[in-house]
Every structure is written in structure tokens, then in C-alpha cells.
mmCIF file of C-alpha atoms and ligand atoms in Angstrom:
data_model
loop_
_atom_site.group_PDB
_atom_site.id
_atom_site.type_symbol
_atom_site.label_atom_id
_atom_site.label_comp_id
_atom_site.label_asym_id
_atom_site.label_seq_id
_atom_site.Cartn_x
_atom_site.Cartn_y
_atom_site.Cartn_z
ATOM 1 C CA MET M 1 121.420 120.166 79.710
ATOM 2 C CA SER M 2 124.340 123.135 79.925
ATOM 3 C CA ARG M 3 124.107 122.938 76.016
ATOM 4 C CA LEU M 4 120.197 122.870 75.549
ATOM 5 C CA PRO M 5 118.903 125.848 74.496
ATOM 6 C CA LYS M 6 117.099 127.803 78.491
ATOM 7 C CA ILE M 7 114.720 130.541 76.878
ATOM 8 C CA PRO M 8 111.500 128.676 76.312
ATOM 9 C CA TRP M 9 109.819 128.687 73.185
ATOM 10 C CA TYR M 10 106.857 130.377 73.994
ATOM 11 C CA GLU M 11 108.858 133.576 75.346
ATOM 12 C CA ILE M 12 110.257 134.983 72.171
ATOM 13 C CA THR M 13 108.403 136.242 68.481
ATOM 14 C CA PRO M 14 107.222 133.415 66.922
ATOM 15 C CA GLU M 15 109.421 132.453 63.365
ATOM 16 C CA LYS M 16 107.987 131.458 60.215
ATOM 17 C CA VAL M 17 109.464 128.720 58.875
ATOM 18 C CA TYR M 18 109.623 129.234 54.832
ATOM 19 C CA LEU M 19 110.361 126.392 52.573
ATOM 20 C CA ASN M 20 113.207 126.280 51.090
ATOM 21 C CA ARG M 21 111.514 124.709 48.103
ATOM 22 C CA ARG M 22 115.878 124.225 46.347
ATOM 23 C CA GLN M 23 117.965 122.737 49.843
ATOM 24 C CA LEU M 24 114.977 119.991 49.696
ATOM 25 C CA MET M 25 114.607 119.195 46.801
ATOM 26 C CA VAL M 26 118.701 119.462 46.699
ATOM 27 C CA GLY M 27 118.682 117.025 49.812
ATOM 28 C CA ALA M 28 115.920 115.243 48.504
ATOM 29 C CA GLY M 29 117.703 114.290 45.832
ATOM 30 C CA ALA M 30 121.173 113.456 47.593
ATOM 31 C CA MET M 31 119.025 111.183 49.275
ATOM 32 C CA LEU M 32 118.101 108.923 47.203
ATOM 33 C CA SER M 33 121.552 107.435 46.891
ATOM 34 C CA VAL M 34 121.774 106.172 50.693
ATOM 35 C CA ALA M 35 117.869 104.401 50.925
ATOM 36 C CA GLY M 36 119.278 102.748 47.342
ATOM 37 C CA LEU M 37 122.031 101.279 49.898
ATOM 38 C CA ALA M 38 120.950 101.439 54.113
ATOM 39 C CA ALA M 39 117.263 100.123 55.449
ATOM 40 C CA CYS M 40 115.900 100.228 58.748
ATOM 41 C CA GLY M 41 115.050 95.972 57.024
ATOM 42 C CA MET M 42 116.906 93.296 57.148
ATOM 43 C CA GLU M 43 118.274 92.669 54.004
ATOM 44 C CA ALA M 44 116.328 89.077 53.407
ATOM 45 C CA PRO M 45 116.509 87.581 49.856
ATOM 46 C CA ALA M 46 112.105 87.602 48.875
ATOM 47 C CA ALA M 47 111.947 90.636 51.404
ATOM 48 C CA PRO M 48 108.636 92.916 49.698
ATOM 49 C CA VAL M 49 109.661 96.225 51.184
ATOM 50 C CA ALA M 50 112.395 98.133 48.590
ATOM 51 C CA PRO M 51 115.454 98.182 51.256
ATOM 52 C CA ALA M 52 115.602 100.706 53.354
ATOM 53 C CA ALA M 53 115.631 102.515 53.529
ATOM 54 C CA ALA M 54 106.878 125.071 76.681
ATOM 55 C CA GLU M 55 106.641 124.798 79.518
ATOM 56 C CA GLY M 56 103.361 125.760 79.981
ATOM 57 C CA VAL M 57 101.565 126.060 77.072
ATOM 58 C CA ALA M 58 97.966 125.273 77.081
ATOM 59 C CA ALA M 59 97.482 121.878 74.808
ATOM 60 C CA PRO M 60 95.642 122.966 71.366
ATOM 61 C CA PRO M 61 92.097 120.919 70.478
ATOM 62 C CA THR M 62 93.154 118.063 68.736
ATOM 63 C CA ALA M 63 90.493 116.480 67.114
ATOM 64 C CA THR M 64 90.130 119.221 64.940
ATOM 65 C CA PRO M 65 92.904 120.989 62.285
ATOM 66 C CA ASP M 66 96.110 122.945 63.775
ATOM 67 C CA THR M 67 95.849 125.049 61.130
ATOM 68 C CA ARG M 68 99.228 127.936 63.248
ATOM 69 C CA ASP M 69 102.443 128.328 61.884
ATOM 70 C CA PRO M 70 105.091 126.340 61.811
ATOM 71 C CA VAL M 71 106.816 127.998 65.078
ATOM 72 C CA ALA M 72 109.851 127.410 66.574
ATOM 73 C CA SER M 73 112.759 129.135 69.832
ATOM 74 C CA ALA M 74 115.078 129.602 67.605
ATOM 75 C CA THR M 75 116.284 129.344 63.858
ATOM 76 C CA ALA M 76 119.946 126.730 65.400
ATOM 77 C CA ASP M 77 120.232 124.227 67.497
ATOM 78 C CA GLU M 78 122.890 124.519 70.272
ATOM 79 C CA LEU M 79 126.284 123.976 68.495
ATOM 80 C CA GLY M 80 124.349 126.201 65.199
ATOM 81 C CA ASP M 81 123.781 124.167 62.990
ATOM 82 C CA PRO M 82 119.527 125.086 61.504
ATOM 83 C CA LEU M 83 116.344 123.641 61.982
ATOM 84 C CA ASN M 84 115.199 121.689 59.445
ATOM 85 C CA SER M 85 112.498 123.037 57.602
ATOM 86 C CA PHE M 86 108.481 121.686 58.574
ATOM 87 C CA GLU M 87 108.416 120.869 55.360
ATOM 88 C CA GLN M 88 111.458 118.637 54.965
ATOM 89 C CA ILE M 89 110.146 117.310 58.909
ATOM 90 C CA THR M 90 106.315 116.107 57.826
ATOM 91 C CA ASN M 91 107.327 115.227 54.022
ATOM 92 C CA TYR M 92 110.524 112.966 54.829
ATOM 93 C CA ASN M 93 110.209 109.935 56.973
ATOM 94 C CA ASN M 94 109.489 106.412 58.413
ATOM 95 C CA PHE M 95 107.011 104.624 59.751
ATOM 96 C CA TYR M 96 106.985 100.942 57.843
ATOM 97 C CA GLU M 97 103.159 101.095 59.186
ATOM 98 C CA PHE M 98 102.507 102.846 56.433
ATOM 99 C CA SER M 99 104.952 102.273 53.700
ATOM 100 C CA THR M 100 108.830 101.610 53.336
ATOM 101 C CA ASP M 101 108.951 104.648 50.915
ATOM 102 C CA LYS M 102 109.525 107.647 53.090
ATOM 103 C CA GLU M 103 108.136 110.133 50.347
ATOM 104 C CA ASP M 104 104.655 107.810 50.763
ATOM 105 C CA VAL M 105 104.533 108.124 54.160
ATOM 106 C CA ALA M 106 102.880 111.960 55.016
ATOM 107 C CA GLU M 107 100.043 111.381 52.659
ATOM 108 C CA LEU M 108 98.764 107.766 53.301
ATOM 109 C CA ALA M 109 98.962 108.136 57.344
ATOM 110 C CA LYS M 110 96.881 111.485 56.488
ATOM 111 C CA ASN M 111 93.945 110.017 57.244
ATOM 112 C CA PHE M 112 94.930 108.175 60.653
ATOM 113 C CA PRO M 113 92.876 108.993 62.825
ATOM 114 C CA VAL M 114 94.476 110.118 66.000
ATOM 115 C CA SER M 115 91.595 111.350 68.664
ATOM 116 C CA PRO M 116 90.652 109.896 70.518
ATOM 117 C CA TRP M 117 93.707 108.350 71.675
ATOM 118 C CA THR M 118 94.794 106.618 74.602
ATOM 119 C CA VAL M 119 97.399 104.689 76.128
ATOM 120 C CA THR M 120 98.203 102.716 79.177
ATOM 121 C CA VAL M 121 100.676 103.339 81.940
ATOM 122 C CA GLY M 122 101.271 99.717 82.897
ATOM 123 C CA GLY M 123 103.469 96.497 84.260
ATOM 124 C CA LEU M 124 105.423 97.368 87.285
ATOM 125 C CA VAL M 125 104.170 100.140 88.392
ATOM 126 C CA ASP M 126 102.252 101.199 91.971
ATOM 127 C CA LYS M 127 100.009 103.997 90.133
ATOM 128 C CA PRO M 128 98.648 101.144 86.420
ATOM 129 C CA GLY M 129 95.763 103.589 83.998
ATOM 130 C CA THR M 130 94.406 104.228 80.932
ATOM 131 C CA TYR M 131 94.294 107.383 80.231
ATOM 132 C CA ASP M 132 92.682 109.796 77.780
ATOM 133 C CA MET M 133 95.119 111.562 75.378
ATOM 134 C CA ASP M 134 94.043 115.325 76.044
ATOM 135 C CA ASP M 135 94.812 114.271 79.738
ATOM 136 C CA ILE M 136 97.761 113.156 79.019
ATOM 137 C CA ARG M 137 98.752 117.438 77.258
ATOM 138 C CA LYS M 138 97.009 118.895 81.046
ATOM 139 C CA MET M 139 98.632 116.620 83.079
ATOM 140 C CA PHE M 140 102.692 117.925 82.249
ATOM 141 C CA ASP M 141 104.244 120.524 80.989
ATOM 142 C CA ILE M 142 104.624 120.607 77.282
ATOM 143 C CA GLU M 143 108.307 122.052 76.296
ATOM 144 C CA GLU M 144 110.331 122.398 73.496
ATOM 145 C CA ARG M 145 113.514 120.498 72.501
ATOM 146 C CA ILE M 146 115.515 121.183 69.510
ATOM 147 C CA TYR M 147 117.709 117.211 68.828
ATOM 148 C CA ARG M 148 119.334 116.213 66.392
ATOM 149 C CA LEU M 149 117.207 112.541 64.716
ATOM 150 C CA ARG M 150 119.869 110.408 63.202
ATOM 151 C CA CYS M 151 118.703 107.511 61.338
ATOM 152 C CA VAL M 152 120.454 104.728 61.787
ATOM 153 C CA GLU M 153 119.654 104.922 58.267
ATOM 154 C CA ALA M 154 122.532 108.091 58.402
ATOM 155 C CA TRP M 155 120.786 110.883 57.256
ATOM 156 C CA SER M 156 119.709 112.832 59.633
ATOM 157 C CA MET M 157 117.766 116.674 60.900
ATOM 158 C CA VAL M 158 117.032 118.896 63.348
ATOM 159 C CA ILE M 159 113.917 119.067 65.343
ATOM 160 C CA PRO M 160 112.257 121.559 67.333
ATOM 161 C CA TRP M 161 110.061 119.003 68.563
ATOM 162 C CA GLN M 162 107.262 119.149 71.393
ATOM 163 C CA GLY M 163 106.610 117.260 74.831
ATOM 164 C CA PHE M 164 107.393 116.843 78.505
ATOM 165 C CA SER M 165 109.672 114.524 80.196
ATOM 166 C CA LEU M 166 108.911 110.325 79.870
ATOM 167 C CA GLY M 167 110.764 110.949 83.450
ATOM 168 C CA LYS M 168 107.806 112.388 85.299
ATOM 169 C CA LEU M 169 105.633 110.164 83.460
ATOM 170 C CA LEU M 170 107.716 106.890 84.550
ATOM 171 C CA ALA M 171 108.011 108.923 88.232
ATOM 172 C CA ALA M 172 104.015 109.426 88.706
ATOM 173 C CA ALA M 173 103.350 106.023 87.743
ATOM 174 C CA GLY M 174 106.134 105.415 90.051
ATOM 175 C CA PRO M 175 107.644 101.709 89.179
ATOM 176 C CA LYS M 176 108.374 98.489 91.762
ATOM 177 C CA SER M 177 111.878 98.532 92.991
ATOM 178 C CA GLU M 178 111.450 94.807 90.206
ATOM 179 C CA ALA M 179 111.044 97.455 87.146
ATOM 180 C CA LYS M 180 114.737 97.689 85.230
ATOM 181 C CA TYR M 181 113.463 98.842 81.656
ATOM 182 C CA VAL M 182 110.475 99.881 80.102
ATOM 183 C CA ARG M 183 108.889 98.449 76.783
ATOM 184 C CA PHE M 184 106.741 100.627 74.657
ATOM 185 C CA GLN M 185 104.515 100.124 71.809
ATOM 186 C CA THR M 186 102.432 100.591 68.905
ATOM 187 C CA LEU M 187 99.365 100.828 68.013
ATOM 188 C CA HIS M 188 97.801 96.731 66.176
ATOM 189 C CA ASP M 189 95.513 97.853 63.771
ATOM 190 C CA PRO M 190 96.208 96.746 60.279
ATOM 191 C CA ALA M 191 92.815 98.245 58.946
ATOM 192 C CA LEU M 192 94.077 101.690 60.363
ATOM 193 C CA MET M 193 97.961 100.801 59.073
ATOM 194 C CA PRO M 194 98.138 98.648 56.867
ATOM 195 C CA GLY M 195 102.028 97.820 56.595
ATOM 196 C CA GLN M 196 100.997 96.025 59.783
ATOM 197 C CA THR M 197 99.945 92.390 57.442
ATOM 198 C CA SER M 198 103.318 91.941 56.081
ATOM 199 C CA ALA M 199 103.615 88.886 57.111
ATOM 200 C CA TRP M 200 108.376 90.958 57.660
ATOM 201 C CA TYR M 201 108.195 91.956 60.868
ATOM 202 C CA SER M 202 106.835 91.255 64.347
ATOM 203 C CA TRP M 203 103.451 93.158 64.707
ATOM 204 C CA PRO M 204 103.531 95.768 66.331
ATOM 205 C CA TYR M 205 106.085 97.928 66.707
ATOM 206 C CA THR M 206 107.941 97.719 69.691
ATOM 207 C CA GLU M 207 110.883 99.709 71.239
ATOM 208 C CA GLY M 208 112.404 99.379 74.125
ATOM 209 C CA LEU M 209 114.936 101.048 77.359
ATOM 210 C CA ARG M 210 116.517 100.118 79.554
ATOM 211 C CA LEU M 211 114.045 102.535 83.255
ATOM 212 C CA ASP M 212 117.240 104.728 83.667
ATOM 213 C CA GLU M 213 118.171 105.835 80.297
ATOM 214 C CA ALA M 214 114.252 106.419 80.013
ATOM 215 C CA MET M 215 115.008 108.702 83.360
ATOM 216 C CA ASN M 216 117.552 110.509 81.408
ATOM 217 C CA GLU M 217 116.082 114.698 81.565
ATOM 218 C CA LEU M 218 116.737 114.126 77.909
ATOM 219 C CA ALA M 219 114.064 111.412 76.629
ATOM 220 C CA ILE M 220 110.620 112.441 76.175
ATOM 221 C CA LEU M 221 107.632 111.626 74.616
ATOM 222 C CA SER M 222 106.440 114.556 71.542
ATOM 223 C CA THR M 223 102.906 115.545 71.297
ATOM 224 C CA GLY M 224 104.066 118.273 68.594
ATOM 225 C CA LEU M 225 106.840 119.724 66.634
ATOM 226 C CA TYR M 226 107.557 123.584 65.106
ATOM 227 C CA GLY M 227 104.805 124.395 68.037
ATOM 228 C CA LYS M 228 101.842 122.379 65.988
ATOM 229 C CA ASP M 229 100.366 118.735 67.307
ATOM 230 C CA LEU M 230 102.336 115.939 65.712
ATOM 231 C CA LEU M 231 101.128 114.626 61.708
ATOM 232 C CA PRO M 232 100.088 111.328 62.052
ATOM 233 C CA GLN M 233 103.462 111.086 59.554
ATOM 234 C CA SER M 234 105.836 111.808 62.927
ATOM 235 C CA GLY M 235 103.999 109.332 64.701
ATOM 236 C CA ALA M 236 100.681 111.256 66.665
ATOM 237 C CA PRO M 237 99.341 111.975 69.112
ATOM 238 C CA LEU M 238 102.339 110.784 71.560
ATOM 239 C CA ARG M 239 106.083 109.327 70.242
ATOM 240 C CA LEU M 240 109.032 108.755 72.158
ATOM 241 C CA VAL M 241 112.360 111.219 70.795
ATOM 242 C CA VAL M 242 115.730 110.367 72.713
ATOM 243 C CA PRO M 243 118.406 111.951 70.812
ATOM 244 C CA TRP M 244 120.853 109.909 71.486
ATOM 245 C CA LYS M 245 120.571 107.399 70.413
ATOM 246 C CA TYR M 246 118.922 106.152 66.091
ATOM 247 C CA GLY M 247 115.846 106.663 65.330
ATOM 248 C CA PHE M 248 114.502 103.989 65.297
ATOM 249 C CA LYS M 249 114.165 103.334 68.996
ATOM 250 C CA SER M 250 111.937 107.158 69.427
ATOM 251 C CA ILE M 251 108.979 104.291 68.221
ATOM 252 C CA LYS M 252 106.024 106.444 67.016
ATOM 253 C CA SER M 253 101.970 106.701 68.508
ATOM 254 C CA ILE M 254 102.128 104.642 71.084
ATOM 255 C CA VAL M 255 99.277 103.001 72.592
ATOM 256 C CA SER M 256 101.542 101.492 75.198
ATOM 257 C CA ILE M 257 104.694 102.356 78.336
ATOM 258 C CA GLU M 258 105.431 98.579 80.611
ATOM 259 C CA LEU M 259 108.075 99.021 83.337
ATOM 260 C CA VAL M 260 108.813 95.682 83.131
ATOM 261 C CA ALA M 261 111.954 93.070 84.766
ATOM 262 C CA GLU M 262 113.468 92.123 81.653
ATOM 263 C CA GLN M 263 115.096 93.645 78.435
ATOM 264 C CA PRO M 264 112.336 93.421 75.810
ATOM 265 C CA THR M 265 112.834 92.402 71.955
ATOM 266 C CA SER M 266 112.053 95.137 69.957
ATOM 267 C CA LEU M 267 110.304 94.941 66.724
ATOM 268 C CA TRP M 268 114.066 95.389 64.958
ATOM 269 C CA MET M 269 116.584 93.519 67.205
ATOM 270 C CA ASP M 270 113.304 90.230 66.078
ATOM 271 C CA ALA M 271 114.027 90.716 62.541
ATOM 272 C CA ALA M 272 117.838 91.371 61.758
ATOM 273 C CA PRO M 273 119.844 90.608 65.687
ATOM 274 C CA ASN M 274 122.903 90.708 63.759
ATOM 275 C CA GLU M 275 121.910 94.377 62.546
ATOM 276 C CA TYR M 276 119.981 96.105 65.439
ATOM 277 C CA GLY M 277 120.568 95.878 69.144
ATOM 278 C CA PHE M 278 118.889 97.126 72.282
ATOM 279 C CA TYR M 279 120.816 100.008 72.582
ATOM 280 C CA ALA M 280 121.448 101.291 69.238
ATOM 281 C CA ASN M 281 123.108 104.474 71.269
ATOM 282 C CA VAL M 282 124.813 106.770 67.662
ATOM 283 C CA ASN M 283 128.258 105.481 67.827
ATOM 284 C CA PRO M 284 130.426 106.895 64.427
ATOM 285 C CA ALA M 285 133.024 103.965 65.808
ATOM 286 C CA VAL M 286 131.411 101.675 65.492
ATOM 287 C CA ASP M 287 129.774 100.584 61.933
ATOM 288 C CA HIS M 288 126.551 99.217 60.988
ATOM 289 C CA PRO M 289 126.834 95.368 59.157
ATOM 290 C CA ARG M 290 126.017 97.243 55.692
ATOM 291 C CA TRP M 291 127.421 100.583 55.756
ATOM 292 C CA SER M 292 129.925 103.226 57.771
ATOM 293 C CA GLN M 293 128.134 105.175 60.788
ATOM 294 C CA ALA M 294 131.767 107.634 60.846
ATOM 295 C CA SER M 295 130.012 110.290 58.856
ATOM 296 C CA GLU M 296 125.727 111.474 58.205
ATOM 297 C CA ARG M 297 123.926 113.472 55.358
ATOM 298 C CA ARG M 298 122.138 116.298 56.760
ATOM 299 C CA ILE M 299 118.592 117.169 54.747
ATOM 300 C CA GLY M 300 118.630 119.710 52.469
ATOM 301 C CA GLU M 301 122.909 119.827 52.587
ATOM 302 C CA SER M 302 124.732 118.671 49.957
ATOM 303 C CA GLY M 303 127.671 116.879 51.573
ATOM 304 C CA ARG M 304 128.238 114.995 54.318
ATOM 305 C CA ARG M 305 129.538 115.817 57.659
ATOM 306 C CA GLU M 306 130.935 113.484 61.009
ATOM 307 C CA THR M 307 128.336 111.995 62.951
ATOM 308 C CA LEU M 308 128.605 112.396 66.722
ATOM 309 C CA PRO M 309 129.135 110.641 69.374
ATOM 310 C CA PHE M 310 126.066 109.519 71.047
ATOM 311 C CA ASN M 311 124.833 112.086 68.092
ATOM 312 C CA GLY M 312 126.357 115.073 70.031
ATOM 313 C CA TYR M 313 124.464 114.868 73.674
ATOM 314 C CA ALA M 314 128.143 113.356 75.475
ATOM 315 C CA GLU M 315 128.051 115.048 78.152
ATOM 316 C CA GLN M 316 124.012 114.299 78.847
ATOM 317 C CA VAL M 317 124.272 110.382 78.862
ATOM 318 C CA ALA M 318 127.467 108.781 77.914
ATOM 319 C CA ALA M 319 127.580 107.898 81.480
ATOM 320 C CA LEU M 320 124.674 105.880 82.013
ATOM 321 C CA TYR M 321 126.828 103.649 79.908
ATOM 322 C CA ASP M 322 130.196 103.303 81.836
ATOM 323 C CA GLY M 323 132.308 99.548 81.735
ATOM 324 C CA MET M 324 130.047 98.912 79.800
ATOM 325 C CA ASP M 325 131.717 97.378 75.734
ATOM 326 C CA LEU M 326 129.258 99.630 73.046
ATOM 327 C CA SER M 327 131.122 97.492 70.271
ATOM 328 C CA LYS M 328 128.955 93.914 71.635
ATOM 329 C CA ASN M 329 126.458 96.561 73.299
ATOM 330 C CA PHE M 330 125.389 97.759 69.611
HETATM 331 N N1 MTE U 401 108.055 103.924 64.819
HETATM 332 C C1 MTE U 401 106.654 102.170 64.403
HETATM 333 N N2 MTE U 401 105.580 103.374 64.726
HETATM 334 N N3 MTE U 401 107.163 102.459 63.162
HETATM 335 C C2 MTE U 401 108.056 103.207 62.559
HETATM 336 O O1 MTE U 401 108.671 102.816 60.997
HETATM 337 N N4 MTE U 401 110.595 104.011 62.972
HETATM 338 C C3 MTE U 401 111.477 104.681 63.022
HETATM 339 C C4 MTE U 401 111.586 105.774 64.017
HETATM 340 N N5 MTE U 401 109.930 105.351 64.198
HETATM 341 C C5 MTE U 401 109.226 103.577 62.910
HETATM 342 C C6 MTE U 401 108.927 104.463 64.474
HETATM 343 C C7 MTE U 401 112.813 105.779 62.426
HETATM 344 S S1 MTE U 401 113.909 104.037 61.895
HETATM 345 C C8 MTE U 401 113.092 106.579 62.402
HETATM 346 S S2 MTE U 401 115.233 107.386 61.234
HETATM 347 C C9 MTE U 401 112.746 107.126 62.713
HETATM 348 O O2 MTE U 401 110.473 106.507 63.341
HETATM 349 C C10 MTE U 401 111.876 108.894 62.081
HETATM 350 O O3 MTE U 401 111.147 109.432 62.938
HETATM 351 P P1 MTE U 401 110.647 110.552 62.034
HETATM 352 O O4 MTE U 401 109.782 110.076 60.360
HETATM 353 O O5 MTE U 401 109.785 111.919 62.033
HETATM 354 O O6 MTE U 401 112.050 111.390 60.929
#
């Protein structure tokens, strides 16, 4: 936690983030080669999909478009790496419910209705409940977290999220002693999310965390980025962000959070168990069966950079895995 920015984002003069078109083009072009060989997608011969692939801030109304300019408290993360632009973050997305093509998601998801929206918190808890998104926004202090997002496909971005600690929501629900894991689920509605008609995946998208991982201060539920409400392509109205794990753990458009006794099986574990494990901690020492995880391409940069253990958050999370063989628990 010591390396996280300490100044609340709203106390800092808003700074417009301008699109550097040249950088965006370089980044997008460079990504083609990565997308051509890697994917969250499993390598099934007949698969019809392209290979992979502030504190106390008043919540804005969600039913009307958020026309505010993108703002962030800083221009770089705690390592000094510049933020990706709002345009980069919202135009290069993995959201298989809409498309397996990252550059099509924003357009295909633009009319996805994200209000009204309810989230059920249940399972092994003392206080189960179904909450309206507007109430969730009021229940928790929304703060900014600038995090790196490192996709299993070996690309990455730096994103100024708004959100709140997942641990606070779980603590409010009161986990029973038998609760050991948290299971998250995305909305299942093939009429609204046409990708869910694909028989290749076990919809709805499901993810999981061990309860102590979920309680770690770095794990957040995000409601926005760059000071604006999340757009559909980014997982509106509520998504998980677990910055030390590969991006696929950060499930979008959540409708259910359930405390369970047994380790949940995620959509990706079900699709390709030899490629996508439950833990999915960013680990440059353990390659994906089809590509190296030692380096990554930061969107907007032309070269590659070293991938950091736990995506640079080892100080905060490595102790969660003391005594575990992370090559087996990948
Ligand atoms: N959540 C759902 N419901 N569906 C998805 O396809 N893709 C995951 C994750 N969350 C995905 C999802 C993957 S593979 C990544 S890398 C991140 O979302 C990408 O988040 P971004 O599009 O905001 O960068």
C-alpha cells in the first residue's frame, strides 16, 4: 500500500488527457502481431472465434450519458509509467459477450443497458441481499486507484479506475466461517450480449477469488475510470479489478457475488484448464503453454517491457501465496 498514490484524485486540478493519435496508432498496429498468436481463447480447431484474441465523490446519475471530460489525479502510476489515454482504454477491449475482436467491442456494446442494474450478494453470508447499483454507489466511498492491467495475452495498460474496496462489501455482507472463496458472475442475457450465443464457452462468464485474496486492499469493484462512469465496453456498471492477476480475472458487468466453500470454476478454467488456472497471478517465470509471459507490450509503446512478478504488486500480495508452488497453482 505504501507505493499507492496517497492524494485523493478529486483534490488535484483536473487534467484533460488528450489523445495522442500517433501513439494510439503505433500501439494498435503493434498489437496485431500479438493478437494473431495469443488469446484468452482456447485453441480448438473448429472454434468460430478469432484467436485471442475519491473518496467521498458524489455518484453521478447513471441513466444519462456521462459527458464529463476524462480526469485523473496523476499522469503516471507509482512506478512512473504514463497512464494510457481514455481513448486507448475504451477502444481496445476484451469482452467476449460482445465480440472476440477487441476493436469492435466498443461499438457493439454501446447500447448495452446498464441502468437500472442490480447486484446480488449471497451464498455463505449473514446478510444476503440484492442491491440497486445506485445504492451500491452510495454505500461505499468511491476512490481513485491507478493500476496496471496486464492481460494474459501479454499486452498491458495503466488505468485510473474509480471504485471501492471489495473487502468492504464482503465485510458488510458478513461472511460465514465456512466461506472460503468468492464467485462472481456476469449478466447472462444472449439477447443483449450476442457473444453468449457462442457454444464454445460456458456462459455466463464466471470468475473466482480465494476469500483472503478478495479481502486484500488492492482488490476493488470499479464503477468508473478517468473520473467518468464505466462505459459498457469496460464492464459497466460494476466490474472487478484485481491488478496483480491476469486481466481475465477482472470480470465485467457483475450481477452476482457469492461466498462459497469450494473453489469456483471460471469460464476460462472450463474452456482450457491447461492454459488458464484459478490463481492467474501475473508471473513472468511461468509461461503460457503457447507463449512467453516474460515480457509485455504496453499499449501505446513500440517496444516490449519486462513483466513484473505479481504485475509489480508483490510487496502487497506475495505473502498470500507463501508456501505455494506457483508453477503448479498457475
Ligand atoms: N469479463 C467478461 N464478462 N467478459 C470478458 O470477455 N474479458 C477479460 C476481463 N473481463 C472479459 C471480462 C479479459 S481477458 C481482460 S484482459 C479484461 O477483461 C480486459 O478489460 P478491458 O477491456 O477493460 O481492458
